[in-house]
XYZ file of C-alpha atoms in Angstrom:
305
model
C -0.036 -0.144 0.076
C 2.881 2.168 0.391
C 3.205 5.269 -1.455
C 4.538 8.616 -1.529
C 0.984 10.153 -1.513
C 1.064 8.715 2.541
C 3.628 10.816 3.266
C 1.223 13.955 2.611
C -1.652 12.506 4.167
C 0.365 11.838 7.078
C 2.022 15.326 7.339
C -1.544 16.805 6.935
C -3.209 14.790 9.894
C -0.223 15.932 11.992
C -0.027 19.555 11.065
C -3.751 19.720 11.264
C -4.010 22.127 8.013
C -3.265 21.649 4.107
C -1.135 24.516 4.548
C 1.086 24.234 7.715
C 1.590 20.358 5.842
C 3.023 22.302 2.677
C 5.231 24.059 4.775
C 6.610 21.446 5.965
C 6.853 19.458 2.939
C 8.113 22.379 0.911
C 5.289 21.967 -1.761
C 1.907 24.368 -2.187
C -1.298 23.393 -0.610
C -2.921 22.994 -3.535
C -0.205 20.002 -4.354
C -0.725 18.415 -0.554
C -4.808 18.503 -1.436
C -3.756 16.581 -4.986
C -2.114 13.979 -3.312
C -4.319 13.456 -0.575
C -7.336 13.561 -2.917
C -5.097 10.904 -5.318
C -4.689 8.727 -2.101
C -8.480 8.590 -1.237
C -9.199 7.850 -4.994
C -6.881 5.094 -5.277
C -8.200 3.418 -1.814
C -11.944 3.934 -2.683
C -11.914 5.704 0.649
C -12.862 9.221 2.423
C -9.431 9.886 4.667
C -10.214 13.170 5.786
C -13.068 16.191 6.114
C -12.637 19.567 6.484
C -13.920 21.513 9.446
C -13.733 25.432 10.709
C -10.859 24.590 12.723
C -8.789 22.214 9.988
C -8.922 18.885 8.882
C -10.212 15.977 10.852
C -9.449 12.463 10.298
C -12.777 9.905 9.289
C -12.272 6.511 10.691
C -10.932 4.920 7.789
C -8.368 7.774 7.886
C -7.522 6.964 11.585
C -7.207 3.413 10.590
C -4.408 4.094 7.620
C -2.813 6.918 9.540
C -2.151 4.535 12.400
C -0.896 1.695 9.904
C 1.266 4.642 7.899
C 2.645 5.080 10.814
C 3.850 1.548 11.509
C 4.655 1.079 8.172
C 7.047 4.442 7.772
C 8.866 2.491 11.224
C 9.241 -0.563 9.659
C 10.678 1.121 6.323
C 13.433 3.403 8.538
C 14.314 0.056 10.695
C 14.593 -2.072 6.993
C 16.967 0.754 5.930
C 18.870 1.095 9.027
C 19.342 -2.836 8.605
C 20.994 -2.600 5.126
C 23.169 -0.095 5.694
C 24.614 -1.962 9.019
C 25.265 -4.750 6.789
C 26.892 -2.803 4.170
C 28.958 -0.601 6.583
C 30.159 -3.304 8.749
C 33.631 -4.228 7.681
C 35.212 -7.874 7.832
C 36.651 -7.412 10.955
C 33.984 -6.135 12.665
C 31.885 -8.651 14.778
C 27.941 -8.181 14.650
C 26.921 -8.664 18.495
C 22.991 -9.909 18.805
C 21.083 -8.196 22.379
C 18.307 -7.870 23.982
C 16.140 -7.638 27.598
C 16.114 -11.623 27.565
C 19.372 -12.195 25.829
C 21.929 -9.748 26.809
C 25.642 -9.944 25.405
C 27.145 -8.928 28.335
C 28.379 -12.748 28.922
C 30.124 -12.204 25.564
C 31.528 -8.901 26.403
C 33.041 -10.001 29.622
C 34.640 -12.576 27.420
C 35.849 -10.347 24.664
C 37.518 -7.995 27.164
C 39.779 -11.088 28.133
C 40.934 -11.807 24.457
C 40.671 -9.045 22.276
C 44.534 -8.401 22.292
C 44.261 -11.694 20.129
C 42.457 -10.025 17.817
C 44.146 -6.779 16.752
C 42.238 -4.841 14.498
C 38.607 -6.502 15.051
C 35.743 -4.463 16.355
C 32.348 -4.984 17.773
C 28.983 -3.868 16.916
C 26.096 -4.665 19.200
C 22.905 -4.938 17.302
C 20.104 -4.696 19.539
C 16.813 -6.582 18.970
C 13.160 -7.330 20.288
C 12.502 -10.198 21.987
C 9.314 -10.984 20.525
C 7.898 -14.923 20.800
C 6.625 -14.778 17.322
C 9.775 -13.270 15.493
C 12.530 -14.884 17.715
C 13.513 -17.576 14.986
C 13.769 -15.165 12.355
C 16.401 -13.629 14.211
C 18.090 -17.004 15.487
C 18.088 -17.487 11.705
C 19.678 -14.118 11.007
C 23.069 -15.691 12.372
C 25.586 -15.485 9.860
C 24.132 -12.493 8.121
C 22.627 -9.683 10.384
C 25.054 -10.882 13.734
C 27.812 -13.165 14.039
C 26.870 -14.057 17.472
C 23.920 -14.024 20.354
C 24.317 -15.247 23.654
C 21.161 -17.084 25.229
C 19.825 -19.894 27.695
C 19.486 -23.238 24.988
C 17.279 -26.061 25.045
C 15.550 -25.663 22.133
C 15.699 -28.030 19.645
C 13.623 -24.798 17.284
C 16.783 -22.668 18.326
C 19.021 -25.845 17.589
C 18.019 -26.716 14.101
C 18.735 -23.244 12.985
C 22.318 -22.550 14.596
C 25.100 -23.833 16.722
C 25.275 -23.494 20.265
C 28.819 -23.367 22.307
C 27.729 -23.640 26.055
C 29.462 -21.469 28.461
C 27.767 -22.315 31.608
C 24.431 -23.029 33.020
C 21.710 -20.841 34.971
C 19.485 -22.186 38.205
C 16.103 -22.715 36.972
C 13.884 -20.934 39.436
C 10.066 -19.666 40.138
C 9.042 -16.060 39.115
C 6.227 -14.524 41.436
C 4.084 -11.821 42.084
C 5.648 -9.169 44.371
C 2.315 -9.226 46.760
C 1.750 -13.128 46.011
C 1.613 -14.992 49.412
C 4.437 -16.980 48.221
C 6.600 -13.890 47.426
C 8.409 -14.113 50.713
C 10.028 -17.493 50.787
C 13.269 -18.272 50.106
C 12.983 -21.528 48.167
C 9.907 -23.189 46.986
C 8.669 -26.775 46.579
C 6.462 -27.964 44.484
C 4.291 -28.980 47.406
C 4.447 -24.957 48.164
C 2.725 -24.723 44.698
C -0.570 -26.731 45.020
C -3.525 -24.770 44.400
C -1.579 -22.433 42.262
C -1.050 -21.690 38.479
C 2.275 -22.055 36.978
C 2.951 -20.792 33.910
C 5.459 -23.139 31.617
C 6.517 -23.629 28.010
C 4.126 -25.555 26.118
C 5.310 -29.386 25.650
C 7.418 -30.185 22.595
C 10.726 -27.974 22.049
C 12.681 -28.388 25.470
C 13.119 -32.074 26.920
C 14.310 -30.033 30.362
C 10.930 -28.315 30.278
C 9.257 -31.190 29.299
C 10.546 -33.330 32.147
C 9.778 -30.403 35.050
C 6.346 -31.121 33.608
C 6.069 -34.765 33.434
C 6.890 -34.687 36.943
C 4.233 -32.164 38.249
C 1.510 -33.660 36.141
C 2.391 -37.363 37.630
C 2.996 -36.627 40.993
C 1.671 -32.864 41.700
C -1.698 -32.598 39.849
C -2.675 -30.051 41.997
C -0.893 -27.571 40.213
C -2.573 -26.155 37.659
C -0.266 -25.457 34.446
C -0.935 -23.117 31.858
C 0.912 -22.854 28.702
C 3.285 -20.228 27.593
C 4.272 -19.675 23.908
C 7.539 -22.068 23.098
C 9.679 -18.646 23.886
C 9.447 -15.794 26.390
C 9.008 -11.953 26.002
C 8.196 -9.349 28.103
C 4.786 -10.159 27.748
C 4.730 -13.584 29.176
C 6.600 -11.765 32.354
C 3.388 -9.319 32.485
C 0.729 -11.995 31.667
C 2.177 -13.395 35.343
C 2.154 -10.350 37.223
C -1.454 -9.461 35.634
C -3.018 -12.379 36.456
C -0.993 -13.363 40.002
C 0.239 -16.785 38.178
C 3.541 -18.127 39.205
C 6.097 -18.250 36.121
C 8.461 -21.027 35.272
C 12.350 -19.028 34.610
C 15.763 -18.988 35.359
C 18.374 -16.927 37.544
C 19.585 -14.427 35.098
C 16.209 -13.453 34.520
C 15.969 -12.029 37.841
C 15.461 -8.357 37.200
C 13.511 -8.700 33.981
C 10.162 -7.364 35.497
C 10.201 -5.191 38.461
C 6.663 -6.825 40.233
C 8.161 -10.318 39.993
C 10.534 -11.945 42.424
C 12.418 -14.298 41.305
C 12.901 -17.491 43.953
C 15.254 -20.790 43.462
C 13.187 -24.160 43.267
C 14.389 -27.305 44.860
C 12.924 -29.595 42.798
C 14.561 -28.302 39.024
C 18.012 -28.359 38.023
C 19.820 -25.980 35.864
C 19.179 -25.237 32.199
C 22.510 -24.410 29.539
C 23.761 -20.919 28.223
C 26.304 -20.118 25.906
C 27.037 -18.457 22.252
C 24.765 -18.873 19.465
C 26.108 -18.897 15.823
C 25.495 -19.553 12.420
C 25.499 -23.500 10.837
C 27.731 -22.376 8.309
C 29.798 -19.528 10.120
C 32.488 -17.515 8.753
C 35.951 -19.177 9.684
C 36.977 -15.977 11.745
C 34.030 -16.809 14.144
C 35.330 -20.167 15.038
C 38.744 -18.065 15.945
C 36.803 -16.658 18.574
C 35.122 -19.847 19.955
C 38.959 -21.552 20.089
C 40.240 -18.360 21.670
C 37.565 -18.720 24.486
C 38.264 -22.249 24.757
C 41.876 -21.700 25.429
C 40.913 -18.957 27.533
C 38.575 -21.150 30.075
C 40.701 -24.457 29.675
C 37.787 -25.992 27.364
C 39.110 -29.650 25.377
C 35.826 -29.850 23.558
C 35.554 -29.049 20.004
C 33.309 -26.259 19.213
C 29.985 -27.200 17.393
C 30.170 -27.534 13.549
C 33.888 -26.787 13.789
C 35.795 -28.372 10.864
């Protein structure tokens, strides 16, 4: 749907008049009106009405205006992404970072081994945690990113990338701040009887599935509610807003200020580490090898030739 006539329409809506929009766009008011008239004719919709106080959007106009704003923002992000891929040098490692998958673990390692990579630099690339879009971000390894850092027990993720484990995080339970269990130092499954527990739906994580088996077989007093396969901030919001408990991990303790992250006595750990492309550049393996040497690892990195 995007065309240049949308620019005139949105500008006129923002300014409240054709004359002010014309001044901003450096064209005549007549030209602004012609572009909006052409847009209305093209869409077969009445988008604006003139009033004594300027112009007013119709219901259809309000809808087109909101979607046009989203379209503009998406276009800007697409251009920025293309420029990033063009501008980054071959000696630049691009590292993704988000609220749930911060790059600090990689940065702490890089500061210990960057002397072994003279002339190389890092470029931090932010991305949004979105349970519907995270697989596309994982698939962008080798194109948009060289490395991501994350907790990984997902078959879906591992089908799209290599994973080099750096350690493990302790599994926990996030509890709304005013919940009856919020003051406890440790939780048992018996503590959760009569409560609703949000967990990743079955089928993608062996660790999660084993925990669900234990609860369903031996603690039917706990009501399990499925979350999406991958967490985003809305999962934490849903937990807090509904008073539900949430299966979580220790590194997410500060994600939501109204949730308290408490250790559990039935859960184990989940691995975290570096994610990289299935067929990465040779320089990526050089970084992995340097990390192995730094940490005294002997196991080969997945995918290493």
